[in-house]
Amino acid sequence: MNHSYDGFDEFINAWPKDQENIKQALLELKSHAETLEGLKGEYVCRPGVSDSLRFNPLEPREGRDRPVMVMIDTVSFEGQRFLSVCFYGEEIKDPDELGDEIPEGLFNETGYCFDLEGDEPDMTPYLKERITEAWKSSKKD
């Protein structure tokens, strides 16, 4: 596996104690992505904007030239943290219609994003399924 998580431990260790459910969801999504073969993961801190975990296949399918497969942003707003988990729209399906299409929202392409704001126990397994789906769509066969 090829991961670059410089600064991630410090970010996690500074997590507000009253928001453990969002932290747990983030760690579960990260762990799930790490189980998928051939993904590169990296942590990107954009102060004042977000802290991101980004995953992309080391060997993408032919013709795929994109910087991420999934981007898991942690956003702070008025002292509360939430996750915004974004994919490219055509690489996943949303059978339960829980996400939102964001034109030019993912590196100037149409993104499809899911927000996880609190105690939503069904959302983490649903997002794990979307991560697996995006992985299958983006990697070389």
mmCIF file of C-alpha atoms in Angstrom:
data_model
loop_
_atom_site.group_PDB
_atom_site.id
_atom_site.type_symbol
_atom_site.label_atom_id
_atom_site.label_comp_id
_atom_site.label_asym_id
_atom_site.label_seq_id
_atom_site.Cartn_x
_atom_site.Cartn_y
_atom_site.Cartn_z
ATOM 1 C CA MET A 1 0.000 0.000 0.000
ATOM 2 C CA ASN A 2 1.132 3.499 -0.755
ATOM 3 C CA HIS A 3 -0.193 6.033 1.746
ATOM 4 C CA SER A 4 0.930 9.475 2.840
ATOM 5 C CA TYR A 5 -0.755 10.513 6.076
ATOM 6 C CA ASP A 6 1.695 13.111 7.424
ATOM 7 C CA GLY A 7 -0.185 15.202 9.988
ATOM 8 C CA PHE A 8 -3.241 12.947 10.183
ATOM 9 C CA ASP A 9 -2.488 11.583 13.666
ATOM 10 C CA GLU A 10 -2.197 15.115 15.047
ATOM 11 C CA PHE A 11 -5.499 16.033 13.390
ATOM 12 C CA ILE A 12 -7.263 13.001 14.900
ATOM 13 C CA ASN A 13 -5.707 13.507 18.336
ATOM 14 C CA ALA A 14 -7.032 17.095 18.431
ATOM 15 C CA TRP A 15 -10.598 15.958 17.648
ATOM 16 C CA PRO A 16 -13.303 17.467 19.918
ATOM 17 C CA LYS A 17 -14.425 14.916 22.518
ATOM 18 C CA ASP A 18 -18.114 15.748 21.994
ATOM 19 C CA GLN A 19 -17.964 14.743 18.310
ATOM 20 C CA GLU A 20 -16.657 11.188 18.554
ATOM 21 C CA ASN A 21 -19.358 9.786 16.242
ATOM 22 C CA ILE A 22 -18.060 11.789 13.264
ATOM 23 C CA LYS A 23 -14.476 10.833 14.123
ATOM 24 C CA GLN A 24 -15.476 7.163 14.259
ATOM 25 C CA ALA A 25 -17.192 7.406 10.865
ATOM 26 C CA LEU A 26 -14.076 9.021 9.366
ATOM 27 C CA LEU A 27 -11.811 6.302 10.744
ATOM 28 C CA GLU A 28 -14.147 3.544 9.517
ATOM 29 C CA LEU A 29 -14.261 5.009 5.996
ATOM 30 C CA LYS A 30 -10.459 5.362 5.978
ATOM 31 C CA SER A 31 -10.007 1.770 7.164
ATOM 32 C CA HIS A 32 -12.424 0.492 4.544
ATOM 33 C CA ALA A 33 -10.621 2.306 1.718
ATOM 34 C CA GLU A 34 -7.321 0.868 2.953
ATOM 35 C CA THR A 35 -8.663 -2.672 2.532
ATOM 36 C CA LEU A 36 -9.167 -2.127 -1.204
ATOM 37 C CA GLU A 37 -6.228 -3.319 -3.244
ATOM 38 C CA GLY A 38 -4.170 -0.846 -5.214
ATOM 39 C CA LEU A 39 -5.308 2.442 -3.697
ATOM 40 C CA LYS A 40 -3.055 5.311 -2.727
ATOM 41 C CA GLY A 41 -4.268 7.349 0.232
ATOM 42 C CA GLU A 42 -3.145 10.770 1.329
ATOM 43 C CA TYR A 43 -4.030 13.338 3.953
ATOM 44 C CA VAL A 44 -4.282 16.957 2.818
ATOM 45 C CA CYS A 45 -4.772 19.791 5.307
ATOM 46 C CA ARG A 46 -6.210 22.996 3.874
ATOM 47 C CA PRO A 47 -6.272 25.338 6.903
ATOM 48 C CA GLY A 48 -9.567 27.164 7.234
ATOM 49 C CA VAL A 49 -11.151 25.011 4.517
ATOM 50 C CA SER A 50 -10.999 21.299 5.290
ATOM 51 C CA ASP A 51 -8.896 18.309 6.209
ATOM 52 C CA SER A 52 -9.099 15.692 3.476
ATOM 53 C CA LEU A 53 -8.419 12.033 3.032
ATOM 54 C CA ARG A 54 -8.041 11.331 -0.667
ATOM 55 C CA PHE A 55 -7.834 7.942 -2.305
ATOM 56 C CA ASN A 56 -7.021 7.095 -5.902
ATOM 57 C CA PRO A 57 -6.065 3.884 -7.719
ATOM 58 C CA LEU A 58 -2.372 3.359 -8.353
ATOM 59 C CA GLU A 59 -3.347 1.814 -11.695
ATOM 60 C CA PRO A 60 -6.470 3.582 -13.003
ATOM 61 C CA ARG A 61 -8.568 2.231 -15.827
ATOM 62 C CA GLU A 62 -7.525 3.322 -19.293
ATOM 63 C CA GLY A 63 -8.465 6.913 -20.042
ATOM 64 C CA ARG A 64 -9.074 7.863 -16.408
ATOM 65 C CA ASP A 65 -7.007 10.921 -15.519
ATOM 66 C CA ARG A 66 -8.416 12.205 -12.243
ATOM 67 C CA PRO A 67 -6.690 13.232 -9.019
ATOM 68 C CA VAL A 68 -9.035 11.304 -6.698
ATOM 69 C CA MET A 69 -11.494 8.413 -6.599
ATOM 70 C CA VAL A 70 -13.012 9.527 -3.307
ATOM 71 C CA MET A 71 -12.346 12.595 -1.210
ATOM 72 C CA ILE A 72 -13.405 12.503 2.439
ATOM 73 C CA ASP A 73 -13.404 16.078 3.706
ATOM 74 C CA THR A 74 -13.732 16.996 7.351
ATOM 75 C CA VAL A 75 -15.224 20.471 7.513
ATOM 76 C CA SER A 76 -15.583 22.592 10.648
ATOM 77 C CA PHE A 77 -18.498 25.002 10.803
ATOM 78 C CA GLU A 78 -19.346 26.981 13.915
ATOM 79 C CA GLY A 79 -17.377 24.552 16.075
ATOM 80 C CA GLN A 80 -19.076 21.454 14.666
ATOM 81 C CA ARG A 81 -17.381 18.991 12.353
ATOM 82 C CA PHE A 82 -19.045 17.124 9.541
ATOM 83 C CA LEU A 83 -17.875 14.896 6.721
ATOM 84 C CA SER A 84 -18.436 15.584 3.061
ATOM 85 C CA VAL A 85 -17.662 12.426 1.089
ATOM 86 C CA CYS A 86 -17.358 13.101 -2.639
ATOM 87 C CA PHE A 87 -17.043 10.953 -5.735
ATOM 88 C CA TYR A 88 -17.267 11.520 -9.474
ATOM 89 C CA GLY A 89 -20.927 11.271 -10.417
ATOM 90 C CA GLU A 90 -20.612 8.621 -13.102
ATOM 91 C CA GLU A 91 -18.444 6.326 -10.965
ATOM 92 C CA ILE A 92 -21.124 5.562 -8.375
ATOM 93 C CA LYS A 93 -24.857 5.078 -7.971
ATOM 94 C CA ASP A 94 -26.995 6.454 -5.161
ATOM 95 C CA PRO A 95 -29.948 4.038 -4.912
ATOM 96 C CA ASP A 96 -31.234 5.613 -1.677
ATOM 97 C CA GLU A 97 -30.825 9.164 -3.042
ATOM 98 C CA LEU A 98 -28.854 10.351 -0.012
ATOM 99 C CA GLY A 99 -26.291 12.465 -1.868
ATOM 100 C CA ASP A 100 -26.244 15.607 -3.949
ATOM 101 C CA GLU A 101 -24.858 16.283 -7.387
ATOM 102 C CA ILE A 102 -22.428 19.203 -7.284
ATOM 103 C CA PRO A 103 -21.656 20.672 -10.750
ATOM 104 C CA GLU A 104 -17.924 21.402 -11.031
ATOM 105 C CA GLY A 105 -17.660 20.438 -7.370
ATOM 106 C CA LEU A 106 -14.835 17.918 -7.604
ATOM 107 C CA PHE A 107 -11.761 19.301 -9.332
ATOM 108 C CA ASN A 108 -13.976 21.166 -11.836
ATOM 109 C CA GLU A 109 -15.994 18.069 -12.710
ATOM 110 C CA THR A 110 -19.415 17.012 -11.531
ATOM 111 C CA GLY A 111 -19.072 15.563 -8.076
ATOM 112 C CA TYR A 112 -21.548 13.567 -6.073
ATOM 113 C CA CYS A 113 -21.305 14.299 -2.369
ATOM 114 C CA PHE A 114 -22.765 12.894 0.823
ATOM 115 C CA ASP A 115 -22.760 14.864 4.061
ATOM 116 C CA LEU A 116 -22.471 13.069 7.370
ATOM 117 C CA GLU A 117 -23.330 15.477 10.150
ATOM 118 C CA GLY A 118 -23.960 13.452 13.260
ATOM 119 C CA ASP A 119 -25.530 10.296 14.538
ATOM 120 C CA GLU A 120 -26.478 8.613 11.263
ATOM 121 C CA PRO A 121 -25.564 4.946 11.805
ATOM 122 C CA ASP A 122 -26.847 3.760 8.410
ATOM 123 C CA MET A 123 -24.755 6.274 6.493
ATOM 124 C CA THR A 124 -21.297 4.812 7.174
ATOM 125 C CA PRO A 125 -22.083 1.356 5.697
ATOM 126 C CA TYR A 126 -23.797 3.072 2.757
ATOM 127 C CA LEU A 127 -20.698 5.182 2.107
ATOM 128 C CA LYS A 128 -18.450 2.121 2.356
ATOM 129 C CA GLU A 129 -20.530 0.580 -0.443
ATOM 130 C CA ARG A 130 -20.066 3.738 -2.531
ATOM 131 C CA ILE A 131 -16.292 3.646 -1.919
ATOM 132 C CA THR A 132 -16.146 0.041 -3.116
ATOM 133 C CA GLU A 133 -18.276 0.928 -6.125
ATOM 134 C CA ALA A 134 -16.021 3.877 -7.052
ATOM 135 C CA TRP A 135 -12.944 1.675 -6.627
ATOM 136 C CA LYS A 136 -14.356 -0.899 -9.053
ATOM 137 C CA SER A 137 -15.259 1.857 -11.542
ATOM 138 C CA SER A 138 -11.912 3.619 -11.419
ATOM 139 C CA LYS A 139 -9.281 0.889 -11.288
ATOM 140 C CA LYS A 140 -7.670 -1.034 -14.073
ATOM 141 C CA ASP A 141 -9.250 -4.475 -14.537
#
